[in-house]
Amino acid sequence: MYPINVEEIVYMSKRNGITYVHLSDGVIKEYRYVSFIRIIRDSCNRNLFMCNKSTIVNIKYIYALDPTNGFAILKGKYGMLDIGIAYCHKILECFKKEYENLTEGKTVILRNHSIRYIIYLNEINYVESFDRYLRIHLGNGSELKISQKPIRYILDIANSDKLVSCARGIAVNIENVSDIDWTHHVITIKNGEKLKLGEKYIKELKQVWGKY
């Protein structure tokens, strides 16, 4: 029907009988008289979500939602979508109910004021609580700051043995660790960053490290 890899669709919008397909490489393709319902049905892709009468979004490209004001923030350069309050809540429920089954794995939903950030657990390198902020360091080099939250906040939400405390106020995603120097108490992340390893956290970390 359409010579498009569905995984590359960021979102689609419809205006005056024309469907605009926004792709991950920045290209926008135009199609006339295309049914949104048919697109979702034919694609068999669970990530495509009809979020209002004129917009379909690929939820794997959603970075955050604001259910108070009714908009979605997309990852990278793709900007924002006005999708309405009700659809924001529906998408959040989708993540909460089906996060384990999504292609990218488990998600963590973090609240900062009215914004809900949707972070895939495997994207997190490490987290640190510093200067009244929870700083979440992601694999793409970006950093997300959540105000007035302790390290326990994300550990409780993630509820995963992959995210484990390694020093006071620091938790690391064990899947994104390339090496641990037990002698000098240094953890090396896959991107080359190094974290300190606290003495009292060694036993627990060794138990988790052995699983991976």
PDB file of C-alpha atoms in Angstrom:
ATOM      1  CA  MET A   1       0.000   0.000   0.000  1.00  0.00           C
ATOM      2  CA  TYR A   2       2.725   2.482   0.999  1.00  0.00           C
ATOM      3  CA  PRO A   3       6.463   1.964   0.326  1.00  0.00           C
ATOM      4  CA  ILE A   4       7.281   2.944   3.920  1.00  0.00           C
ATOM      5  CA  ASN A   5       8.905   1.106   6.786  1.00  0.00           C
ATOM      6  CA  VAL A   6       6.303   1.604   9.524  1.00  0.00           C
ATOM      7  CA  GLU A   7       9.057   1.684  12.171  1.00  0.00           C
ATOM      8  CA  GLU A   8      10.338   4.900  10.573  1.00  0.00           C
ATOM      9  CA  ILE A   9       7.025   6.734  10.955  1.00  0.00           C
ATOM     10  CA  VAL A  10       7.188   9.377  13.721  1.00  0.00           C
ATOM     11  CA  TYR A  11       3.666  10.657  13.248  1.00  0.00           C
ATOM     12  CA  MET A  12       1.026  11.247  10.585  1.00  0.00           C
ATOM     13  CA  SER A  13      -1.343  14.173  10.242  1.00  0.00           C
ATOM     14  CA  LYS A  14      -4.308  14.707   7.962  1.00  0.00           C
ATOM     15  CA  ARG A  15      -5.410  18.014   6.473  1.00  0.00           C
ATOM     16  CA  ASN A  16      -7.758  18.795   3.551  1.00  0.00           C
ATOM     17  CA  GLY A  17      -7.834  15.194   2.389  1.00  0.00           C
ATOM     18  CA  ILE A  18      -4.037  14.830   2.392  1.00  0.00           C
ATOM     19  CA  THR A  19      -2.157  12.600   4.842  1.00  0.00           C
ATOM     20  CA  TYR A  20       1.316  13.842   5.754  1.00  0.00           C
ATOM     21  CA  VAL A  21       3.668  11.101   6.930  1.00  0.00           C
ATOM     22  CA  HIS A  22       6.579  12.417   8.993  1.00  0.00           C
ATOM     23  CA  LEU A  23       9.514  10.000   8.902  1.00  0.00           C
ATOM     24  CA  SER A  24      12.463   9.618  11.256  1.00  0.00           C
ATOM     25  CA  ASP A  25      14.923  10.892   8.623  1.00  0.00           C
ATOM     26  CA  GLY A  26      13.024  14.201   8.371  1.00  0.00           C
ATOM     27  CA  VAL A  27      11.283  13.373   5.085  1.00  0.00           C
ATOM     28  CA  ILE A  28       7.556  14.167   4.844  1.00  0.00           C
ATOM     29  CA  LYS A  29       5.570  12.074   2.375  1.00  0.00           C
ATOM     30  CA  GLU A  30       2.101  13.025   1.127  1.00  0.00           C
ATOM     31  CA  TYR A  31      -0.773  10.675   0.315  1.00  0.00           C
ATOM     32  CA  ARG A  32      -4.337  11.474  -0.700  1.00  0.00           C
ATOM     33  CA  TYR A  33      -7.431   9.896   0.833  1.00  0.00           C
ATOM     34  CA  VAL A  34      -5.621   7.462   3.112  1.00  0.00           C
ATOM     35  CA  SER A  35      -7.642   5.925   5.952  1.00  0.00           C
ATOM     36  CA  PHE A  36      -5.957   6.109   9.370  1.00  0.00           C
ATOM     37  CA  ILE A  37      -7.864   3.050  10.508  1.00  0.00           C
ATOM     38  CA  ARG A  38      -6.598   1.117   7.486  1.00  0.00           C
ATOM     39  CA  ILE A  39      -3.006   2.186   8.198  1.00  0.00           C
ATOM     40  CA  ILE A  40      -3.172   0.903  11.762  1.00  0.00           C
ATOM     41  CA  ARG A  41      -4.911  -2.311  10.702  1.00  0.00           C
ATOM     42  CA  ASP A  42      -2.584  -3.095   7.794  1.00  0.00           C
ATOM     43  CA  SER A  43       0.628  -2.251   9.630  1.00  0.00           C
ATOM     44  CA  CYS A  44      -0.020  -4.665  12.550  1.00  0.00           C
ATOM     45  CA  ASN A  45       2.211  -2.344  14.549  1.00  0.00           C
ATOM     46  CA  ARG A  46       1.226  -1.864  18.172  1.00  0.00           C
ATOM     47  CA  ASN A  47       3.247   1.346  18.453  1.00  0.00           C
ATOM     48  CA  LEU A  48       0.974   3.316  16.109  1.00  0.00           C
ATOM     49  CA  PHE A  49      -1.615   5.128  18.183  1.00  0.00           C
ATOM     50  CA  MET A  50      -4.511   7.210  16.891  1.00  0.00           C
ATOM     51  CA  CYS A  51      -4.395  10.179  19.256  1.00  0.00           C
ATOM     52  CA  ASN A  52      -7.087  12.345  17.659  1.00  0.00           C
ATOM     53  CA  LYS A  53      -9.147  12.436  14.446  1.00  0.00           C
ATOM     54  CA  SER A  54      -6.329  13.970  12.436  1.00  0.00           C
ATOM     55  CA  THR A  55      -3.174  12.537  14.020  1.00  0.00           C
ATOM     56  CA  ILE A  56      -1.481   9.169  14.467  1.00  0.00           C
ATOM     57  CA  VAL A  57       1.705   8.999  16.518  1.00  0.00           C
ATOM     58  CA  ASN A  58       4.313   6.270  16.863  1.00  0.00           C
ATOM     59  CA  ILE A  59       4.544   6.066  20.637  1.00  0.00           C
ATOM     60  CA  LYS A  60       8.161   4.923  20.589  1.00  0.00           C
ATOM     61  CA  TYR A  61       9.016   8.487  19.521  1.00  0.00           C
ATOM     62  CA  ILE A  62       7.197  10.080  22.468  1.00  0.00           C
ATOM     63  CA  TYR A  63       9.597  11.593  24.986  1.00  0.00           C
ATOM     64  CA  ALA A  64       7.047  13.174  27.317  1.00  0.00           C
ATOM     65  CA  LEU A  65       3.360  13.894  27.770  1.00  0.00           C
ATOM     66  CA  ASP A  66       1.569  16.789  29.433  1.00  0.00           C
ATOM     67  CA  PRO A  67      -1.932  15.505  30.279  1.00  0.00           C
ATOM     68  CA  THR A  68      -2.762  18.797  31.999  1.00  0.00           C
ATOM     69  CA  ASN A  69      -2.313  20.839  28.823  1.00  0.00           C
ATOM     70  CA  GLY A  70      -2.867  18.096  26.258  1.00  0.00           C
ATOM     71  CA  PHE A  71       0.352  17.867  24.272  1.00  0.00           C
ATOM     72  CA  ALA A  72       3.133  15.377  23.539  1.00  0.00           C
ATOM     73  CA  ILE A  73       6.846  16.146  23.278  1.00  0.00           C
ATOM     74  CA  LEU A  74       8.557  13.976  20.684  1.00  0.00           C
ATOM     75  CA  LYS A  75      12.138  12.779  20.819  1.00  0.00           C
ATOM     76  CA  GLY A  76      14.936  14.674  19.142  1.00  0.00           C
ATOM     77  CA  LYS A  77      14.038  17.328  16.598  1.00  0.00           C
ATOM     78  CA  TYR A  78      10.429  16.300  16.004  1.00  0.00           C
ATOM     79  CA  GLY A  79       8.891  18.941  18.252  1.00  0.00           C
ATOM     80  CA  MET A  80       5.488  18.864  19.946  1.00  0.00           C
ATOM     81  CA  LEU A  81       2.050  17.543  19.048  1.00  0.00           C
ATOM     82  CA  ASP A  82      -1.227  18.968  20.305  1.00  0.00           C
ATOM     83  CA  ILE A  83      -3.143  15.757  20.934  1.00  0.00           C
ATOM     84  CA  GLY A  84      -5.647  16.703  23.623  1.00  0.00           C
ATOM     85  CA  ILE A  85      -5.967  15.899  27.302  1.00  0.00           C
ATOM     86  CA  ALA A  86      -8.032  12.731  26.891  1.00  0.00           C
ATOM     87  CA  TYR A  87      -5.599  11.204  24.387  1.00  0.00           C
ATOM     88  CA  CYS A  88      -2.636  12.019  26.646  1.00  0.00           C
ATOM     89  CA  HIS A  89      -4.241   9.957  29.388  1.00  0.00           C
ATOM     90  CA  LYS A  90      -5.006   7.119  26.968  1.00  0.00           C
ATOM     91  CA  ILE A  91      -1.386   6.958  25.814  1.00  0.00           C
ATOM     92  CA  LEU A  92      -0.141   7.000  29.404  1.00  0.00           C
ATOM     93  CA  GLU A  93      -2.447   4.090  30.183  1.00  0.00           C
ATOM     94  CA  CYS A  94      -1.080   2.277  27.140  1.00  0.00           C
ATOM     95  CA  PHE A  95       2.448   2.588  28.498  1.00  0.00           C
ATOM     96  CA  LYS A  96       1.410   1.573  32.005  1.00  0.00           C
ATOM     97  CA  LYS A  97      -0.483  -1.533  30.866  1.00  0.00           C
ATOM     98  CA  GLU A  98       1.733  -2.762  28.055  1.00  0.00           C
ATOM     99  CA  TYR A  99       5.221  -1.438  28.769  1.00  0.00           C
ATOM    100  CA  GLU A 100       6.682  -4.918  29.155  1.00  0.00           C
ATOM    101  CA  ASN A 101       5.473  -5.896  25.660  1.00  0.00           C
ATOM    102  CA  LEU A 102       6.686  -2.887  23.706  1.00  0.00           C
ATOM    103  CA  THR A 103       9.549  -3.374  21.255  1.00  0.00           C
ATOM    104  CA  GLU A 104      11.996  -1.251  23.250  1.00  0.00           C
ATOM    105  CA  GLY A 105      11.329  -2.990  26.577  1.00  0.00           C
ATOM    106  CA  LYS A 106      10.259  -1.680  29.939  1.00  0.00           C
ATOM    107  CA  THR A 107       9.459   1.992  30.365  1.00  0.00           C
ATOM    108  CA  VAL A 108       9.796   4.279  33.354  1.00  0.00           C
ATOM    109  CA  ILE A 109       7.288   7.141  33.663  1.00  0.00           C
ATOM    110  CA  LEU A 110       8.718  10.052  35.651  1.00  0.00           C
ATOM    111  CA  ARG A 111       6.716  13.078  36.710  1.00  0.00           C
ATOM    112  CA  ASN A 112       8.136  16.597  36.836  1.00  0.00           C
ATOM    113  CA  HIS A 113       5.393  19.143  37.552  1.00  0.00           C
ATOM    114  CA  SER A 114       2.723  18.555  34.846  1.00  0.00           C
ATOM    115  CA  ILE A 115       5.082  16.677  32.493  1.00  0.00           C
ATOM    116  CA  ARG A 116       5.345  12.874  32.421  1.00  0.00           C
ATOM    117  CA  TYR A 117       8.635  11.753  30.892  1.00  0.00           C
ATOM    118  CA  ILE A 118       8.566   8.324  29.267  1.00  0.00           C
ATOM    119  CA  ILE A 119      12.007   6.754  29.418  1.00  0.00           C
ATOM    120  CA  TYR A 120      12.905   3.280  28.242  1.00  0.00           C
ATOM    121  CA  LEU A 121      14.896   1.558  30.962  1.00  0.00           C
ATOM    122  CA  ASN A 122      17.542   0.354  28.530  1.00  0.00           C
ATOM    123  CA  GLU A 123      18.221   3.990  27.544  1.00  0.00           C
ATOM    124  CA  ILE A 124      19.348   4.891  31.075  1.00  0.00           C
ATOM    125  CA  ASN A 125      23.093   4.722  31.746  1.00  0.00           C
ATOM    126  CA  TYR A 126      23.012   5.938  35.321  1.00  0.00           C
ATOM    127  CA  VAL A 127      21.105   8.180  37.695  1.00  0.00           C
ATOM    128  CA  GLU A 128      22.420  10.538  40.339  1.00  0.00           C
ATOM    129  CA  SER A 129      20.779  12.663  42.993  1.00  0.00           C
ATOM    130  CA  PHE A 130      22.609  15.977  43.152  1.00  0.00           C
ATOM    131  CA  ASP A 131      21.855  19.581  44.140  1.00  0.00           C
ATOM    132  CA  ARG A 132      18.144  18.916  44.743  1.00  0.00           C
ATOM    133  CA  TYR A 133      17.750  17.319  41.298  1.00  0.00           C
ATOM    134  CA  LEU A 134      17.485  13.753  40.115  1.00  0.00           C
ATOM    135  CA  ARG A 135      19.734  13.631  37.048  1.00  0.00           C
ATOM    136  CA  ILE A 136      19.082  10.826  34.578  1.00  0.00           C
ATOM    137  CA  HIS A 137      21.952  10.248  32.139  1.00  0.00           C
ATOM    138  CA  LEU A 138      20.788   8.634  28.901  1.00  0.00           C
ATOM    139  CA  GLY A 139      22.631   6.617  26.303  1.00  0.00           C
ATOM    140  CA  ASN A 140      22.242   9.313  23.635  1.00  0.00           C
ATOM    141  CA  GLY A 141      24.308  11.718  25.759  1.00  0.00           C
ATOM    142  CA  SER A 142      21.362  13.777  27.004  1.00  0.00           C
ATOM    143  CA  GLU A 143      20.439  14.399  30.622  1.00  0.00           C
ATOM    144  CA  LEU A 144      16.982  14.637  32.141  1.00  0.00           C
ATOM    145  CA  LYS A 145      16.562  16.568  35.406  1.00  0.00           C
ATOM    146  CA  ILE A 146      13.672  15.935  37.779  1.00  0.00           C
ATOM    147  CA  SER A 147      13.356  18.422  40.618  1.00  0.00           C
ATOM    148  CA  GLN A 148      13.016  17.574  44.301  1.00  0.00           C
ATOM    149  CA  LYS A 149      13.254  13.786  43.911  1.00  0.00           C
ATOM    150  CA  PRO A 150      15.583  11.349  45.733  1.00  0.00           C
ATOM    151  CA  ILE A 151      17.321   8.396  44.110  1.00  0.00           C
ATOM    152  CA  ARG A 152      14.769   6.066  45.711  1.00  0.00           C
ATOM    153  CA  TYR A 153      12.044   7.667  43.560  1.00  0.00           C
ATOM    154  CA  ILE A 154      13.320   6.141  40.318  1.00  0.00           C
ATOM    155  CA  LEU A 155      14.449   2.871  41.910  1.00  0.00           C
ATOM    156  CA  ASP A 156      10.924   2.269  43.205  1.00  0.00           C
ATOM    157  CA  ILE A 157       9.298   3.179  39.877  1.00  0.00           C
ATOM    158  CA  ALA A 158      11.719   1.118  37.770  1.00  0.00           C
ATOM    159  CA  ASN A 159      11.402  -1.894  40.088  1.00  0.00           C
ATOM    160  CA  SER A 160      14.184  -3.673  38.209  1.00  0.00           C
ATOM    161  CA  ASP A 161      17.390  -5.372  39.322  1.00  0.00           C
ATOM    162  CA  LYS A 162      19.079  -3.813  36.269  1.00  0.00           C
ATOM    163  CA  LEU A 163      19.067  -0.406  37.970  1.00  0.00           C
ATOM    164  CA  VAL A 164      21.131  -0.807  41.121  1.00  0.00           C
ATOM    165  CA  SER A 165      22.728   1.557  43.645  1.00  0.00           C
ATOM    166  CA  CYS A 166      26.508   1.739  43.320  1.00  0.00           C
ATOM    167  CA  ALA A 167      27.339   4.700  45.588  1.00  0.00           C
ATOM    168  CA  ARG A 168      25.503   7.161  47.759  1.00  0.00           C
ATOM    169  CA  GLY A 169      23.017   8.991  45.535  1.00  0.00           C
ATOM    170  CA  ILE A 170      24.018   7.059  42.386  1.00  0.00           C
ATOM    171  CA  ALA A 171      22.379   4.103  40.619  1.00  0.00           C
ATOM    172  CA  VAL A 172      23.696   2.452  37.475  1.00  0.00           C
ATOM    173  CA  ASN A 173      22.014   0.424  34.744  1.00  0.00           C
ATOM    174  CA  ILE A 174      24.018  -2.784  34.894  1.00  0.00           C
ATOM    175  CA  GLU A 175      23.184  -3.607  31.254  1.00  0.00           C
ATOM    176  CA  ASN A 176      25.060  -0.502  30.114  1.00  0.00           C
ATOM    177  CA  VAL A 177      28.202  -1.222  32.140  1.00  0.00           C
ATOM    178  CA  SER A 178      31.246  -2.433  30.208  1.00  0.00           C
ATOM    179  CA  ASP A 179      33.617  -3.094  33.124  1.00  0.00           C
ATOM    180  CA  ILE A 180      33.906  -2.980  36.920  1.00  0.00           C
ATOM    181  CA  ASP A 181      37.268  -2.554  38.624  1.00  0.00           C
ATOM    182  CA  TRP A 182      36.567  -4.097  42.008  1.00  0.00           C
ATOM    183  CA  THR A 183      40.040  -3.270  43.308  1.00  0.00           C
ATOM    184  CA  HIS A 184      39.959   0.451  42.593  1.00  0.00           C
ATOM    185  CA  HIS A 185      36.185   0.767  42.944  1.00  0.00           C
ATOM    186  CA  VAL A 186      35.522   2.129  39.449  1.00  0.00           C
ATOM    187  CA  ILE A 187      32.590   1.369  37.143  1.00  0.00           C
ATOM    188  CA  THR A 188      33.001   2.019  33.415  1.00  0.00           C
ATOM    189  CA  ILE A 189      29.908   2.728  31.351  1.00  0.00           C
ATOM    190  CA  LYS A 190      29.793   1.568  27.720  1.00  0.00           C
ATOM    191  CA  ASN A 191      30.180   5.173  26.552  1.00  0.00           C
ATOM    192  CA  GLY A 192      33.445   5.500  28.495  1.00  0.00           C
ATOM    193  CA  GLU A 193      32.148   7.419  31.512  1.00  0.00           C
ATOM    194  CA  LYS A 194      33.421   6.283  34.892  1.00  0.00           C
ATOM    195  CA  LEU A 195      31.535   6.134  38.170  1.00  0.00           C
ATOM    196  CA  LYS A 196      32.742   5.560  41.695  1.00  0.00           C
ATOM    197  CA  LEU A 197      31.767   2.353  43.464  1.00  0.00           C
ATOM    198  CA  GLY A 198      31.023   2.712  47.147  1.00  0.00           C
ATOM    199  CA  GLU A 199      32.444   0.099  49.502  1.00  0.00           C
ATOM    200  CA  LYS A 200      29.115  -0.874  51.041  1.00  0.00           C
ATOM    201  CA  TYR A 201      27.507  -1.415  47.618  1.00  0.00           C
ATOM    202  CA  ILE A 202      30.061  -3.939  46.333  1.00  0.00           C
ATOM    203  CA  LYS A 203      28.341  -7.086  47.620  1.00  0.00           C
ATOM    204  CA  GLU A 204      24.966  -6.267  46.073  1.00  0.00           C
ATOM    205  CA  LEU A 205      26.514  -5.144  42.794  1.00  0.00           C
ATOM    206  CA  LYS A 206      28.553  -8.353  42.491  1.00  0.00           C
ATOM    207  CA  GLN A 207      25.370 -10.386  42.858  1.00  0.00           C
ATOM    208  CA  VAL A 208      23.639  -8.436  40.109  1.00  0.00           C
ATOM    209  CA  TRP A 209      26.750  -8.304  37.861  1.00  0.00           C
ATOM    210  CA  GLY A 210      26.930 -12.091  37.938  1.00  0.00           C
ATOM    211  CA  LYS A 211      23.515 -12.322  36.266  1.00  0.00           C
ATOM    212  CA  TYR A 212      24.635 -10.332  33.254  1.00  0.00           C
TER     213      TYR A 212
END
